[in-house]
Structure formats: structure tokens, C-alpha cells
Amino acid sequence: EAQVTQNPRYLITVTGKKLTVTCSQNMNHEYMSWYRQDPGLGLRQIYYSMNVEVTDKGDVPEGYKVSRKEKRNFPLILESPSPNQTSLYFCASRAVTGASSYNSPLHFGNGTRLTVT
Amino acid sequence: AQSVTQPDIHITVSEGASLELRCNYSYGATPYLFWYVQSPGQGLQLLLKYFSGDTLVQGIKGFEAEFKRSQSSFNLRKPSVHWSDAAEYFCAVVLTRNAGGTSYGKLTFGQGTILTVHP
């Protein structure tokens, strides 16, 4: 089954304690992206990756890091989490090569709810 | 700047009633437009999309949307709402970006509209 898998689904941590949220897709998609969802703000892009070893900042990258060492994985790293990073996080992927570069839909994971106290 | 606006934060309808969710965009060229739905505890699922051609597009679950260039709108409609349609709905526009030698589309989402369905 084609899917994007995020782990964990729920995470409660304390300020300053490094954490990683994993994301894996089995569709051989080139493009992967992280979003955070906050009430009244919709989804805002944190980082994205066009392919292996190619990453770039989205709209709200501060306080986050990513890596893309393999095509299927795109972990989100919070080196020193703060309470304002409490949010619902989504990983997504899609194909971007050929004719599908504009019209291929994003496939989303089920989300990770992070609470930083 | 390019943007997507969903004017209604929360809409409540009765089951069987018709539904229209509003979406307005600000974009210089003809946009690529999407509607996604997010059920509780789930990721987002694509409902429908518009790129060109017929301005009335059909999607899954009985939804449709109409692109109106003159109004910069892409409103989502359903003639008869079911209780299972209760969810949050997001309008999104694709903005053209270039990175690593590849041109691709970056999705920008609206703020979302929460739909409540009364029995």
C-alpha cells in the first residue's frame, strides 16, 4: 500500500531536549516536505526536499533541521525544542519529475502531535 | 504576494443540506488549485484539483468546485451533505518554484474551514 509513515503519532517532551520525528514513504517520490498545522493558520511549510541531499527552507524553518540521505526518508529534527513548537506536524511527498511536476497531489502522513513543556 | 484565503473558519450545516465552502486566491497567473480534506486524526486527502479547461471540476465523495477567474475564487460545493463529511477543508494553490534545476509546484494552503454536520 502506498503510504507516508510518520513516527511517533504523539510526543510530549521538555524544552531543550533534542528530538527527531521520522518520515518514510514507499512511493519512490522525489519531493518530500514537512508542514506544521496550527489553529487559524492552516498548514505552513517548514522544510522541503527535491531529492536526496537536496533540501531547502520553507516558510517557517527556524528551530528545525532536516536531512535527506535516502530517497524514502526525511526526518525532522528539533535540536532544542521550545514551547512555541508545540503543534501538529505533517510529512508529505509527491512525484515531481516529468509531466507530474505541477499536478501530482501531495500524499500526507497521519501527523505527529508534539507538545513541548 | 500570492496567497489563499478561506473566509469561513467554521461552518455548520444540517445533514442533507447543500454546502459551499469559499476560497479566494491572490496570484498573478492562472493558478493550479486544490481542495484537500482532513478527517479527525488523519492526514490530508485530495478532493479535487483544477489546472485548466472546464471551470467546473468534479472530485471524490460527491464534491465539486468551480473556478471563477473574475472573482479569483475556487469554491467547493456539495448538493447534499452527509454526517461523514464533517472534517476540516483546505484550499491550496500551487506556486511555481525552481530548485536544483527542476521546476516544481509549491503548495500554499489556506487557513482551513471546519465543517460540522448536524443530524
PDB file of C-alpha atoms in Angstrom, chain A residues 5-104:
ATOM      1  CA  THR A   5       4.540   6.887   7.595  1.00  0.00           C
ATOM      2  CA  GLN A   6       5.354   9.234  10.439  1.00  0.00           C
ATOM      3  CA  ASN A   7       6.525   8.295  13.915  1.00  0.00           C
ATOM      4  CA  PRO A   8       5.669   8.853  16.634  1.00  0.00           C
ATOM      5  CA  ARG A   9       1.994   9.879  16.440  1.00  0.00           C
ATOM      6  CA  TYR A  10       2.182  11.642  19.803  1.00  0.00           C
ATOM      7  CA  LEU A  11       5.176  13.098  21.581  1.00  0.00           C
ATOM      8  CA  ILE A  12       5.461  15.047  24.803  1.00  0.00           C
ATOM      9  CA  THR A  13       8.851  16.477  25.670  1.00  0.00           C
ATOM     10  CA  VAL A  14      10.520  19.216  27.675  1.00  0.00           C
ATOM     11  CA  THR A  15      12.196  22.377  26.500  1.00  0.00           C
ATOM     12  CA  GLY A  16      15.685  21.804  25.152  1.00  0.00           C
ATOM     13  CA  LYS A  17      15.587  18.041  24.795  1.00  0.00           C
ATOM     14  CA  LYS A  18      16.534  17.094  21.230  1.00  0.00           C
ATOM     15  CA  LEU A  19      14.027  15.034  19.312  1.00  0.00           C
ATOM     16  CA  THR A  20      13.534  13.546  15.875  1.00  0.00           C
ATOM     17  CA  VAL A  21      10.301  12.825  14.061  1.00  0.00           C
ATOM     18  CA  THR A  22      10.736  10.237  11.335  1.00  0.00           C
ATOM     19  CA  CYS A  23       9.039  10.180   7.950  1.00  0.00           C
ATOM     20  CA  SER A  24       9.210   7.438   5.362  1.00  0.00           C
ATOM     21  CA  GLN A  25       7.439   6.979   2.013  1.00  0.00           C
ATOM     22  CA  ASN A  26       7.272   3.907  -0.203  1.00  0.00           C
ATOM     23  CA  MET A  27       6.255   5.557  -3.474  1.00  0.00           C
ATOM     24  CA  ASN A  28       9.735   6.498  -4.711  1.00  0.00           C
ATOM     25  CA  HIS A  29       8.744  10.162  -4.617  1.00  0.00           C
ATOM     26  CA  GLU A  30      11.415  12.761  -5.224  1.00  0.00           C
ATOM     27  CA  TYR A  31       9.746  15.558  -3.288  1.00  0.00           C
ATOM     28  CA  MET A  32       9.179  15.453   0.451  1.00  0.00           C
ATOM     29  CA  SER A  33       8.072  18.196   2.771  1.00  0.00           C
ATOM     30  CA  TRP A  34       7.304  18.975   6.402  1.00  0.00           C
ATOM     31  CA  TYR A  35       4.396  21.138   7.490  1.00  0.00           C
ATOM     32  CA  ARG A  36       3.135  22.332  10.817  1.00  0.00           C
ATOM     33  CA  GLN A  37      -0.546  22.891  11.390  1.00  0.00           C
ATOM     34  CA  ASP A  38      -1.757  25.450  13.905  1.00  0.00           C
ATOM     35  CA  PRO A  39      -5.333  26.629  14.502  1.00  0.00           C
ATOM     36  CA  GLY A  40      -6.277  29.517  12.253  1.00  0.00           C
ATOM     37  CA  LEU A  41      -3.016  29.339  10.317  1.00  0.00           C
ATOM     38  CA  GLY A  42      -3.569  26.307   8.108  1.00  0.00           C
ATOM     39  CA  LEU A  43      -0.507  24.345   7.086  1.00  0.00           C
ATOM     40  CA  ARG A  44       2.806  26.122   6.869  1.00  0.00           C
ATOM     41  CA  GLN A  45       5.810  24.584   5.216  1.00  0.00           C
ATOM     42  CA  ILE A  46       8.899  24.060   7.383  1.00  0.00           C
ATOM     43  CA  TYR A  47      11.385  22.435   5.016  1.00  0.00           C
ATOM     44  CA  TYR A  48      11.231  20.585   1.763  1.00  0.00           C
ATOM     45  CA  SER A  49      13.477  18.335  -0.269  1.00  0.00           C
ATOM     46  CA  MET A  50      13.587  17.959  -4.018  1.00  0.00           C
ATOM     47  CA  ASN A  51      15.672  14.790  -3.898  1.00  0.00           C
ATOM     48  CA  VAL A  52      18.460  13.056  -1.994  1.00  0.00           C
ATOM     49  CA  GLU A  53      20.847  15.579  -0.446  1.00  0.00           C
ATOM     50  CA  VAL A  54      18.755  18.492  -1.770  1.00  0.00           C
ATOM     51  CA  THR A  55      16.865  20.378   0.929  1.00  0.00           C
ATOM     52  CA  ASP A  56      15.673  23.945   1.359  1.00  0.00           C
ATOM     53  CA  LYS A  57      13.820  26.145   3.801  1.00  0.00           C
ATOM     54  CA  GLY A  58      10.101  26.592   3.654  1.00  0.00           C
ATOM     55  CA  ASP A  59       8.139  29.401   5.246  1.00  0.00           C
ATOM     56  CA  VAL A  60       8.844  28.676   8.923  1.00  0.00           C
ATOM     57  CA  PRO A  61      12.233  26.886   9.179  1.00  0.00           C
ATOM     58  CA  GLU A  62      13.524  28.461  12.400  1.00  0.00           C
ATOM     59  CA  GLY A  63      14.275  25.893  15.092  1.00  0.00           C
ATOM     60  CA  TYR A  64      14.147  22.903  12.757  1.00  0.00           C
ATOM     61  CA  LYS A  65      16.606  20.804  10.790  1.00  0.00           C
ATOM     62  CA  VAL A  66      16.105  18.109   8.180  1.00  0.00           C
ATOM     63  CA  SER A  67      18.211  15.626   6.277  1.00  0.00           C
ATOM     64  CA  ARG A  68      17.663  13.595   3.133  1.00  0.00           C
ATOM     65  CA  LYS A  69      20.277  10.864   2.977  1.00  0.00           C
ATOM     66  CA  GLU A  70      17.939   8.361   1.372  1.00  0.00           C
ATOM     67  CA  LYS A  71      15.086   8.929  -1.032  1.00  0.00           C
ATOM     68  CA  ARG A  72      12.471   7.311   1.174  1.00  0.00           C
ATOM     69  CA  ASN A  73      13.311   9.038   4.482  1.00  0.00           C
ATOM     70  CA  PHE A  74      13.044  12.673   5.540  1.00  0.00           C
ATOM     71  CA  PRO A  75      13.417  13.108   9.304  1.00  0.00           C
ATOM     72  CA  LEU A  76      12.570  16.350  11.086  1.00  0.00           C
ATOM     73  CA  ILE A  77      14.969  17.306  13.865  1.00  0.00           C
ATOM     74  CA  LEU A  78      14.352  19.733  16.697  1.00  0.00           C
ATOM     75  CA  GLU A  79      17.741  20.351  18.290  1.00  0.00           C
ATOM     76  CA  SER A  80      16.381  22.381  21.200  1.00  0.00           C
ATOM     77  CA  PRO A  81      12.584  22.320  21.233  1.00  0.00           C
ATOM     78  CA  SER A  82      10.674  25.246  22.681  1.00  0.00           C
ATOM     79  CA  PRO A  83       7.002  25.567  23.691  1.00  0.00           C
ATOM     80  CA  ASN A  84       6.182  27.565  20.537  1.00  0.00           C
ATOM     81  CA  GLN A  85       6.970  24.427  18.561  1.00  0.00           C
ATOM     82  CA  THR A  86       4.012  22.676  20.128  1.00  0.00           C
ATOM     83  CA  SER A  87       1.990  21.818  17.049  1.00  0.00           C
ATOM     84  CA  LEU A  88       0.664  19.135  14.733  1.00  0.00           C
ATOM     85  CA  TYR A  89       3.274  18.125  12.183  1.00  0.00           C
ATOM     86  CA  PHE A  90       2.711  16.512   8.805  1.00  0.00           C
ATOM     87  CA  CYS A  91       5.117  14.937   6.401  1.00  0.00           C
ATOM     88  CA  ALA A  92       4.121  14.740   2.729  1.00  0.00           C
ATOM     89  CA  SER A  93       5.566  13.507  -0.521  1.00  0.00           C
ATOM     90  CA  ARG A  94       4.863  13.590  -4.231  1.00  0.00           C
ATOM     91  CA  ALA A  95       6.411  12.926  -7.599  1.00  0.00           C
ATOM     92  CA  VAL A  96       7.958  15.943  -9.317  1.00  0.00           C
ATOM     93  CA  THR A  97       9.578  14.558 -12.423  1.00  0.00           C
ATOM     94  CA  GLY A  98       8.157  14.751 -15.915  1.00  0.00           C
ATOM     95  CA  ALA A  99       4.645  15.914 -16.580  1.00  0.00           C
ATOM     96  CA  SER A 100       3.597  15.440 -12.976  1.00  0.00           C
ATOM     97  CA  SER A 101       5.718  18.244 -11.602  1.00  0.00           C
ATOM     98  CA  TYR A 102       2.748  20.557 -11.137  1.00  0.00           C
ATOM     99  CA  ASN A 103      -0.330  18.407 -10.892  1.00  0.00           C
ATOM    100  CA  SER A 104       0.684  15.455  -8.778  1.00  0.00           C
TER     101      SER A 104
END
